[in-house]
Amino acid sequence: MIEATLCFPRRTRGTESDPTEEVLLIEKRRGLGDGWYNGPGGKLEDGETPRECAVRETREEVGLEIDPETLEKAGELTFLLDGERHTFCHVYRTRSFSGEPTTTEEARPEWVPVDDVPYDQMWEDDQFWLPGVLEGETVVGEFRFEGGQPLDEAEFVGHDLEWNEHLETTDT
Ligand SMILES: Nc1ncnc2c1[nH]c(=O)n2[C@H]1C[C@H](O)[C@@H](COP(=O)(O)OP(=O)(O)OP(=O)(O)O)O1
């Protein structure tokens, strides 16, 4: 089973009387989910903690620097393919980062208003869990796909969600 991360940097723009909440998404330029929007993230490397992975992937994909201690754990998602656990994904959010997002070979970053997230250009499951995560909730989710590899060509067939439960996994 693959262990992976997703990271959602957040910021507030606009004026005090008319603020706009934004999230940094990427348009993925290769690999799983190529051409779709997602948060920065990717697979854990050997010996790496999920937090370290989220920080590294965000740096590699869009050039933002994040202090791992500022990452807030927001979710644990299990993606099943044909009944087998395919990917376990740790989801984080943060408002603390430095640098300007930059396009890389892997990703094109884009600040998007939280009210205008392009769910029709994302993994089909995102519409069920990402809105709550962007509102500050925590989620534990299981998402079922069928139809064989690769996961991003399989059919999304069902899901179960629990909100604001204690996140069980050790996350050092
Ligand atoms: N179903 C679903 N919804 C939302 N997000 C995801 C999924 N399945 C997924 O795999 N993901 C996420 C989890 C990861 O953040 C990425 C996939 O990572 P990937 O691009 O394979 O990992 P990298 O380590 O960056 O890959 P390469 O460097 O080898 O290209 O999608």
Short mmCIF file of C-alpha atoms and ligand atoms in Angstrom, two decimals:
data_model
loop_
_atom_site.label_atom_id
_atom_site.label_comp_id
_atom_site.label_asym_id
_atom_site.label_seq_id
_atom_site.Cartn_x
_atom_site.Cartn_y
_atom_site.Cartn_z
CA MET A 1 0.00 0.00 0.00
CA ILE A 2 1.19 3.48 -0.86
CA GLU A 3 1.42 6.09 1.91
CA ALA A 4 1.02 9.65 0.63
CA THR A 5 0.25 13.21 1.71
CA LEU A 6 -1.75 16.22 0.60
CA CYS A 7 -1.10 19.75 1.86
CA PHE A 8 -3.48 22.72 1.56
CA PRO A 9 -1.84 26.13 2.20
CA ARG A 10 -4.44 28.79 3.05
CA ARG A 11 -4.46 32.60 3.00
CA THR A 12 -6.89 35.48 3.38
CA ARG A 13 -6.99 38.17 0.67
CA GLY A 14 -9.20 41.22 0.03
CA THR A 15 -10.10 43.77 2.65
CA GLU A 16 -11.06 43.48 6.32
CA SER A 17 -14.68 44.20 5.43
CA ASP A 18 -14.63 41.95 2.35
CA PRO A 19 -12.12 39.12 2.87
CA THR A 20 -11.64 36.27 0.43
CA GLU A 21 -10.46 32.93 1.72
CA GLU A 22 -8.10 31.18 -0.69
CA VAL A 23 -6.43 27.78 -0.94
CA LEU A 24 -3.34 26.92 -2.95
CA LEU A 25 -4.13 24.17 -5.43
CA ILE A 26 -1.88 22.66 -8.08
CA GLU A 27 -2.70 21.57 -11.57
CA LYS A 28 -0.78 18.29 -11.70
CA ARG A 29 1.54 18.05 -14.70
CA ARG A 30 2.55 14.36 -14.48
CA GLY A 31 1.83 11.03 -12.80
CA LEU A 32 -1.31 10.02 -10.97
CA GLY A 33 -4.04 12.62 -11.43
CA ASP A 34 -2.19 14.34 -14.33
CA GLY A 35 -4.20 17.36 -15.54
CA TRP A 36 -6.41 17.51 -12.43
CA TYR A 37 -6.32 20.02 -9.59
CA ASN A 38 -5.26 18.80 -6.16
CA GLY A 39 -3.24 19.98 -3.19
CA PRO A 40 0.55 19.68 -3.33
CA GLY A 41 1.62 16.25 -2.09
CA GLY A 42 2.88 12.84 -3.00
CA LYS A 43 4.29 9.56 -1.79
CA LEU A 44 6.39 9.13 1.36
CA GLU A 45 10.05 8.32 0.82
CA ASP A 46 11.92 5.76 2.95
CA GLY A 47 12.43 6.94 6.54
CA GLU A 48 10.27 10.03 6.08
CA THR A 49 7.42 11.03 8.38
CA PRO A 50 4.13 12.18 6.79
CA ARG A 51 4.81 15.76 7.90
CA GLU A 52 8.29 15.71 6.39
CA CYS A 53 6.78 14.33 3.18
CA ALA A 54 4.14 17.09 3.01
CA VAL A 55 6.83 19.75 3.52
CA ARG A 56 9.18 18.20 0.92
CA GLU A 57 6.46 17.66 -1.69
CA THR A 58 5.17 21.23 -1.29
CA ARG A 59 8.72 22.55 -1.71
CA GLU A 60 9.44 20.31 -4.73
CA GLU A 61 6.12 20.91 -6.48
CA VAL A 62 5.59 24.65 -5.94
CA GLY A 63 8.62 26.03 -4.07
CA LEU A 64 6.88 27.02 -0.83
CA GLU A 65 8.70 26.49 2.48
CA ILE A 66 6.64 25.21 5.41
CA ASP A 67 7.69 24.57 9.00
CA PRO A 68 6.42 21.01 9.67
CA GLU A 69 5.23 22.00 13.15
CA THR A 70 2.75 24.47 11.68
CA LEU A 71 0.99 21.76 9.68
CA GLU A 72 -2.43 20.96 11.08
CA LYS A 73 -3.57 17.39 10.53
CA ALA A 74 -6.94 17.57 8.80
CA GLY A 75 -7.63 14.12 7.47
CA GLU A 76 -6.78 10.50 6.91
CA LEU A 77 -8.09 9.07 3.65
CA THR A 78 -8.00 5.46 2.52
CA PHE A 79 -8.40 4.81 -1.20
CA LEU A 80 -9.43 1.23 -2.02
CA LEU A 81 -9.02 -0.22 -5.50
CA ASP A 82 -11.05 -3.37 -6.22
CA GLY A 83 -11.41 -3.99 -2.48
CA GLU A 84 -7.67 -3.69 -1.69
CA ARG A 85 -6.09 -0.81 0.21
CA HIS A 86 -4.28 1.15 -2.53
CA THR A 87 -3.26 4.45 -0.87
CA PHE A 88 -3.42 5.87 2.65
CA CYS A 89 -3.24 9.66 2.49
CA HIS A 90 -2.46 12.12 5.31
CA VAL A 91 -4.11 15.52 4.74
CA TYR A 92 -2.73 18.76 6.20
CA ARG A 93 -3.56 22.45 6.10
CA THR A 94 -1.50 25.45 7.09
CA ARG A 95 -1.55 29.25 7.05
CA SER A 96 2.14 29.49 7.74
CA PHE A 97 4.57 29.34 4.80
CA SER A 98 7.18 31.42 3.04
CA GLY A 99 8.00 32.06 -0.59
CA GLU A 100 5.93 32.51 -3.70
CA PRO A 101 4.38 29.51 -5.45
CA THR A 102 6.23 28.71 -8.66
CA THR A 103 5.42 26.42 -11.58
CA THR A 104 7.64 23.34 -11.74
CA GLU A 105 7.87 20.24 -13.97
CA GLU A 106 5.42 18.56 -11.59
CA ALA A 107 2.80 21.21 -10.96
CA ARG A 108 1.30 24.59 -11.79
CA PRO A 109 0.17 26.33 -8.57
CA GLU A 110 -2.93 28.53 -8.40
CA TRP A 111 -4.53 30.42 -5.50
CA VAL A 112 -8.25 29.66 -5.69
CA PRO A 113 -11.11 31.15 -3.64
CA VAL A 114 -12.39 28.48 -1.24
CA ASP A 115 -15.90 29.13 -2.61
CA ASP A 116 -14.70 28.48 -6.16
CA VAL A 117 -12.73 25.22 -5.93
CA PRO A 118 -12.97 23.44 -9.34
CA TYR A 119 -14.35 20.12 -8.10
CA ASP A 120 -15.29 19.15 -11.68
CA GLN A 121 -11.55 19.11 -12.51
CA MET A 122 -10.42 17.13 -9.47
CA TRP A 123 -10.52 13.58 -8.17
CA GLU A 124 -14.22 12.75 -7.91
CA ASP A 125 -13.91 12.00 -4.18
CA ASP A 126 -12.56 15.48 -3.35
CA GLN A 127 -16.02 17.10 -3.45
CA PHE A 128 -17.04 14.95 -0.46
CA TRP A 129 -14.19 15.70 1.94
CA LEU A 130 -12.31 18.82 0.83
CA PRO A 131 -15.06 21.39 1.57
CA GLY A 132 -15.16 20.28 5.23
CA VAL A 133 -11.36 20.29 5.48
CA LEU A 134 -11.30 23.86 4.10
CA GLU A 135 -13.88 24.84 6.74
CA GLY A 136 -11.56 23.60 9.52
CA GLU A 137 -13.02 20.18 10.16
CA THR A 138 -11.13 16.89 10.36
CA VAL A 139 -12.15 13.89 8.32
CA VAL A 140 -11.53 10.17 8.23
CA GLY A 141 -12.65 8.78 4.90
CA GLU A 142 -12.73 5.60 2.90
CA PHE A 143 -13.18 5.85 -0.88
CA ARG A 144 -13.81 2.87 -3.12
CA PHE A 145 -12.69 2.60 -6.73
CA GLU A 146 -13.19 -0.30 -9.14
CA GLY A 147 -11.81 -1.26 -12.53
CA GLY A 148 -8.11 -1.98 -12.08
CA GLN A 149 -5.00 0.14 -12.30
CA PRO A 150 -4.28 2.97 -12.64
CA LEU A 151 -6.35 4.44 -9.80
CA ASP A 152 -7.07 7.64 -11.72
CA GLU A 153 -8.77 5.66 -14.51
CA ALA A 154 -10.82 3.47 -12.16
CA GLU A 155 -14.47 4.18 -11.39
CA PHE A 156 -15.31 5.90 -8.09
CA VAL A 157 -18.10 3.76 -6.62
CA GLY A 158 -18.65 4.77 -3.01
CA HIS A 159 -17.40 6.31 0.20
CA ASP A 160 -17.82 6.54 3.98
CA LEU A 161 -16.88 9.58 6.04
CA GLU A 162 -16.50 10.37 9.73
CA TRP A 163 -16.10 13.99 10.75
CA ASN A 164 -14.18 15.42 13.70
CA GLU A 165 -13.11 12.03 15.05
CA HIS A 166 -9.77 11.61 16.77
CA LEU A 167 -7.17 10.87 14.09
CA GLU A 168 -5.70 7.53 15.14
CA THR A 169 -2.50 7.23 13.16
CA THR A 170 0.83 8.15 14.73
CA ASP A 171 1.93 11.30 12.96
CA THR A 172 5.36 12.36 14.07
N1 LIG B 1 -8.55 9.53 -4.91
C1 LIG B 1 -7.75 10.54 -4.60
N2 LIG B 1 -8.27 11.73 -4.27
C2 LIG B 1 -7.46 12.75 -3.97
N3 LIG B 1 -6.10 12.68 -3.95
C3 LIG B 1 -5.58 11.51 -4.26
C4 LIG B 1 -6.35 10.41 -4.59
N4 LIG B 1 -5.53 9.38 -4.85
C5 LIG B 1 -4.26 9.84 -4.70
O1 LIG B 1 -3.19 9.20 -4.86
N5 LIG B 1 -4.31 11.13 -4.33
C6 LIG B 1 -3.19 12.01 -4.08
C7 LIG B 1 -2.23 11.52 -3.05
C8 LIG B 1 -0.93 12.09 -3.54
O2 LIG B 1 -0.76 13.40 -2.99
C9 LIG B 1 -1.12 12.26 -5.03
C10 LIG B 1 -0.43 11.19 -5.84
O3 LIG B 1 0.91 11.30 -5.62
P1 LIG B 1 1.98 10.99 -6.76
O4 LIG B 1 1.99 12.08 -7.75
O5 LIG B 1 1.77 9.60 -7.25
O6 LIG B 1 3.26 11.03 -5.87
P2 LIG B 1 4.66 11.66 -6.15
O7 LIG B 1 5.55 11.14 -5.07
O8 LIG B 1 4.60 13.16 -6.27
O9 LIG B 1 4.99 11.03 -7.55
P3 LIG B 1 6.22 11.15 -8.53
O10 LIG B 1 7.21 12.12 -7.93
O11 LIG B 1 6.71 9.75 -8.61
O12 LIG B 1 5.62 11.66 -9.82
O13 LIG B 1 -2.49 12.18 -5.30
#
